[in-house]
Amino acid sequence: MAELTFRTGTMDAGKSTLALQTNHNHAARGRAGRLFTSHDRAGEAIVSSRLGLRADALEVSPDFDFWRFTVDALTQGARIDYLICDEAQFYTPEQIDQLAKVVDELQIDVFCFGILTDFRTRLFPGSARLVELADRTEVLQVEALCWCGKRATHNARTENGVMVTEGEVIVVGDVDDADAPAPAAVDDEVEVAYEVLCRQHHRRGLTAARARAVSLSPDPLPFA
Ligand SMILES: [Zn+2]
C-alpha cells in the first residue's frame, strides 16, 4: 500500500539531508521518483542540505498541480514509483490534497519533508494539512539545540540580528551560525536570518547574540 508520510522538525533538523537520502535509497532499489522543492536555500529547483549535498528538483509554485503533473507523466509512458517533496510547509493545502489523491488513486508513495511552524509559532497551512492527511507524521530524531543546550523546538527569525515575531510568513534565509556576529545591514537592506530556539527562549525573544550581550553587561552595583 502506498503511503503519504510527513517528516518534520525545526530548521536545523536535517530534513533536506533525509529527503536526499530517501531519494538515494529508493533509486538504488531501482525505483523511479521525482524530486520537488519550494524556496530552497540554494535557489530555484534545487534540494540542498546543510551538509553540502544537492540534487536537481522541480520547483513547486502556488499554481502547480501534483495530480495533473503525475497523471500527465504516466499517460506519456513515464514510470513514477514515489515523490519526494521537500520544503512542503510552503505548499498550499490544495497541493497537499492533490498529493493524498496521488497516493490513494495511483498507489504512488509520497514522502514529504518540512517545518511544522513558522517564526510566529503558527502552523504553516501546508504543514497543517499534512498533519491532517498523512498516514504517518514523524518528528525527526536528529535534534537541533538551542544556545542554552535544550532541545530547539521553535524557529526564530531575526532582522539585522534582532528577533521579530511579525512579518511575511515566507522570507527565505538560512540558519546562521549562532556564534558568529550578527551580519551588518547594507544600506536599507534588512538581513534576514533564522535561529532555532527552545520554547522558553523563543517566548522571551532571547537569541544567542542577545543572551551573550546580556551576560557581558556589567552587573548593577549592590549599594547604588
Ligand atoms: Zn533555550
Short mmCIF file of C-alpha atoms and ligand atoms in Angstrom, two decimals:
data_model
loop_
_atom_site.label_atom_id
_atom_site.label_comp_id
_atom_site.label_asym_id
_atom_site.label_seq_id
_atom_site.Cartn_x
_atom_site.Cartn_y
_atom_site.Cartn_z
CA MET A 1 0.00 0.00 0.00
CA ALA A 2 1.30 3.44 -0.91
CA GLU A 3 1.60 5.96 1.90
CA LEU A 4 1.69 9.70 2.47
CA THR A 5 4.33 10.40 5.10
CA PHE A 6 5.36 13.69 6.68
CA ARG A 7 8.73 14.07 8.38
CA THR A 8 9.07 17.29 10.27
CA GLY A 9 11.50 19.14 12.51
CA THR A 10 12.96 22.60 13.13
CA MET A 11 15.15 24.33 10.57
CA ASP A 12 18.38 22.66 11.68
CA ALA A 13 17.00 19.13 12.00
CA GLY A 14 18.40 17.74 8.74
CA LYS A 15 15.16 17.39 6.74
CA SER A 16 16.70 18.06 3.32
CA THR A 17 19.55 15.66 4.08
CA LEU A 18 16.97 12.97 4.83
CA ALA A 19 14.97 13.89 1.70
CA LEU A 20 18.09 13.37 -0.44
CA GLN A 21 18.97 10.16 1.43
CA THR A 22 15.42 8.81 0.94
CA ASN A 23 15.64 9.58 -2.78
CA HIS A 24 19.01 7.82 -2.98
CA ASN A 25 17.77 4.72 -1.12
CA HIS A 26 14.74 4.25 -3.37
CA ALA A 27 16.65 4.99 -6.59
CA ALA A 28 19.27 2.42 -5.52
CA ARG A 29 16.45 -0.16 -5.38
CA GLY A 30 15.59 0.62 -8.99
CA ARG A 31 12.53 2.70 -8.18
CA ALA A 32 11.71 5.79 -10.23
CA GLY A 33 10.95 9.01 -8.38
CA ARG A 34 10.52 12.76 -8.80
CA LEU A 35 12.03 15.37 -6.50
CA PHE A 36 10.18 18.60 -5.60
CA THR A 37 11.04 21.64 -3.56
CA SER A 38 9.96 25.23 -2.97
CA HIS A 39 12.12 28.20 -1.94
CA ASP A 40 15.19 26.09 -1.15
CA ARG A 41 18.13 27.96 0.41
CA ALA A 42 20.18 27.26 -2.74
CA GLY A 43 17.61 28.83 -5.09
CA GLU A 44 15.01 27.55 -7.53
CA ALA A 45 14.54 23.86 -8.24
CA ILE A 46 17.37 22.51 -6.12
CA VAL A 47 17.20 20.42 -2.96
CA SER A 48 20.26 21.29 -0.89
CA SER A 49 21.28 20.18 2.57
CA ARG A 50 23.36 21.89 5.21
CA LEU A 51 25.91 19.11 4.81
CA GLY A 52 26.59 20.12 1.20
CA LEU A 53 24.56 17.52 -0.71
CA ARG A 54 22.31 18.77 -3.50
CA ALA A 55 20.12 17.48 -6.32
CA ASP A 56 18.04 18.97 -9.11
CA ALA A 57 14.33 19.17 -8.36
CA LEU A 58 11.09 20.57 -9.75
CA GLU A 59 10.07 23.91 -8.24
CA VAL A 60 6.56 23.95 -6.75
CA SER A 61 4.86 27.26 -7.47
CA PRO A 62 1.44 28.01 -5.91
CA ASP A 63 -0.40 27.06 -9.15
CA PHE A 64 1.48 23.78 -9.65
CA ASP A 65 -0.86 20.74 -9.78
CA PHE A 66 0.66 17.48 -8.46
CA TRP A 67 -2.30 15.41 -9.66
CA ARG A 68 -2.20 16.83 -13.19
CA PHE A 69 1.61 16.51 -13.36
CA THR A 70 1.59 12.87 -12.27
CA VAL A 71 -1.30 11.78 -14.47
CA ASP A 72 0.26 13.52 -17.49
CA ALA A 73 3.64 11.86 -16.87
CA LEU A 74 2.08 8.40 -16.51
CA THR A 75 -0.07 8.94 -19.61
CA GLN A 76 3.07 9.76 -21.57
CA GLY A 77 4.55 6.43 -20.50
CA ALA A 78 6.81 7.59 -17.67
CA ARG A 79 7.21 5.40 -14.63
CA ILE A 80 6.78 7.01 -11.21
CA ASP A 81 7.00 4.96 -8.00
CA TYR A 82 7.41 7.76 -5.50
CA LEU A 83 7.53 11.53 -4.99
CA ILE A 84 9.95 13.31 -2.64
CA CYS A 85 8.51 16.66 -1.53
CA ASP A 86 10.95 18.94 0.32
CA GLU A 87 10.05 22.29 1.92
CA ALA A 88 6.45 21.03 1.98
CA GLN A 89 5.46 23.73 4.50
CA PHE A 90 5.41 26.14 1.55
CA TYR A 91 2.90 24.08 -0.47
CA THR A 92 -0.75 25.11 -0.46
CA PRO A 93 -3.36 22.97 1.35
CA GLU A 94 -4.83 22.20 -2.11
CA GLN A 95 -1.48 20.80 -3.23
CA ILE A 96 -1.34 18.56 -0.15
CA ASP A 97 -4.83 17.30 -1.07
CA GLN A 98 -3.51 16.53 -4.56
CA LEU A 99 -0.64 14.53 -3.03
CA ALA A 100 -3.08 12.47 -0.95
CA LYS A 101 -5.05 11.74 -4.12
CA VAL A 102 -1.85 10.64 -5.91
CA VAL A 103 -1.20 8.17 -3.07
CA ASP A 104 -4.75 6.77 -2.95
CA GLU A 105 -5.69 6.70 -6.63
CA LEU A 106 -2.31 5.97 -8.25
CA GLN A 107 -0.62 3.93 -5.49
CA ILE A 108 2.47 6.17 -5.53
CA ASP A 109 4.42 6.76 -2.30
CA VAL A 110 4.74 10.40 -1.30
CA PHE A 111 7.44 11.40 1.18
CA CYS A 112 7.05 14.97 2.49
CA PHE A 113 9.62 16.90 4.49
CA GLY A 114 9.06 20.28 6.09
CA ILE A 115 8.91 22.60 9.05
CA LEU A 116 5.80 22.45 11.24
CA THR A 117 5.51 26.04 12.49
CA ASP A 118 6.70 29.44 11.29
CA PHE A 119 8.69 32.07 13.20
CA ARG A 120 5.46 33.27 14.87
CA THR A 121 4.94 29.70 16.23
CA ARG A 122 1.90 29.24 13.93
CA LEU A 123 1.40 26.15 11.78
CA PHE A 124 2.22 26.64 8.11
CA PRO A 125 -1.03 25.95 6.14
CA GLY A 126 0.72 23.21 4.12
CA SER A 127 2.06 21.55 7.26
CA ALA A 128 -1.32 21.74 8.98
CA ARG A 129 -2.93 19.96 6.02
CA LEU A 130 -0.19 17.31 6.08
CA VAL A 131 -0.76 16.62 9.79
CA GLU A 132 -4.46 16.22 8.97
CA LEU A 133 -3.96 13.89 6.00
CA ALA A 134 -0.68 11.99 6.37
CA ASP A 135 -0.70 8.26 7.08
CA ARG A 136 2.29 8.90 9.33
CA THR A 137 3.86 12.03 10.79
CA GLU A 138 7.30 11.73 12.33
CA VAL A 139 9.34 14.27 14.25
CA LEU A 140 12.95 13.85 13.18
CA GLN A 141 15.25 12.40 15.77
CA VAL A 142 18.25 14.47 14.70
CA GLU A 143 17.53 17.20 17.19
CA ALA A 144 18.71 20.76 16.89
CA LEU A 145 19.74 22.53 20.08
CA CYS A 146 19.00 25.99 21.44
CA TRP A 147 22.06 28.01 22.55
CA CYS A 148 21.15 27.04 26.16
CA GLY A 149 21.51 23.34 25.33
CA LYS A 150 17.81 22.47 25.49
CA ARG A 151 16.04 20.86 22.55
CA ALA A 152 15.23 23.53 19.95
CA THR A 153 11.54 23.28 19.12
CA HIS A 154 10.88 26.71 17.57
CA ASN A 155 12.15 28.76 14.65
CA ALA A 156 13.09 32.38 15.31
CA ARG A 157 13.51 34.99 12.59
CA THR A 158 15.99 37.80 13.09
CA GLU A 159 16.25 41.04 11.13
CA ASN A 160 19.68 42.66 11.43
CA GLY A 161 20.28 40.43 14.43
CA VAL A 162 17.05 41.34 16.28
CA MET A 163 14.33 38.73 16.75
CA VAL A 164 10.96 39.58 15.15
CA THR A 165 7.54 37.95 15.54
CA GLU A 166 5.65 39.76 12.79
CA GLY A 167 6.05 39.95 9.03
CA GLU A 168 5.60 37.95 5.84
CA VAL A 169 5.40 34.21 6.53
CA ILE A 170 7.71 33.27 3.68
CA VAL A 171 11.08 35.03 3.72
CA VAL A 172 13.92 32.75 2.74
CA GLY A 173 17.05 32.82 4.84
CA ASP A 174 19.43 30.29 6.22
CA VAL A 175 20.08 29.23 9.78
CA ASP A 176 23.10 31.28 10.75
CA ASP A 177 25.98 30.13 12.86
CA ALA A 178 24.71 31.29 16.25
CA ASP A 179 28.24 32.08 17.44
CA ALA A 180 29.02 34.38 14.54
CA PRO A 181 28.41 38.12 14.98
CA ALA A 182 25.15 39.41 13.55
CA PRO A 183 25.61 40.46 9.91
CA ALA A 184 25.71 44.21 9.36
CA ALA A 185 22.90 45.78 7.36
CA VAL A 186 23.80 47.08 3.91
CA ASP A 187 22.13 50.47 3.43
CA ASP A 188 18.35 49.95 3.85
CA GLU A 189 18.59 46.24 3.20
CA VAL A 190 17.33 44.09 6.05
CA GLU A 191 19.41 40.99 6.73
CA VAL A 192 17.01 38.13 7.50
CA ALA A 193 18.30 35.05 9.27
CA TYR A 194 16.85 32.20 11.28
CA GLU A 195 17.84 30.61 14.54
CA VAL A 196 16.38 27.62 16.33
CA LEU A 197 15.46 28.11 20.00
CA CYS A 198 13.75 26.27 22.84
CA ARG A 199 10.20 27.48 23.56
CA GLN A 200 11.19 29.49 26.63
CA HIS A 201 13.85 31.48 24.80
CA HIS A 202 11.58 31.93 21.77
CA ARG A 203 8.88 33.35 24.09
CA ARG A 204 11.39 35.71 25.68
CA GLY A 205 12.98 36.65 22.35
CA LEU A 206 16.38 35.64 23.71
CA THR A 207 18.63 34.71 20.77
CA ALA A 208 22.23 33.57 21.22
CA ALA A 209 23.54 37.05 20.35
CA ARG A 210 21.24 38.78 22.84
CA ALA A 211 21.99 36.26 25.59
CA ARG A 212 25.69 36.92 25.07
CA ALA A 213 25.18 40.70 25.17
CA VAL A 214 23.15 40.43 28.39
CA SER A 215 25.77 38.23 30.07
CA LEU A 216 28.54 40.73 29.17
CA SER A 217 26.74 43.80 30.52
CA PRO A 218 28.11 44.92 33.93
CA ASP A 219 26.07 43.97 37.00
CA PRO A 220 24.41 46.88 38.82
CA LEU A 221 26.26 47.90 41.97
CA PRO A 222 24.58 46.30 45.00
CA PHE A 223 24.63 49.52 47.13
CA ALA A 224 23.81 52.07 44.45
ZN ZN B 1 16.93 27.87 25.23
#
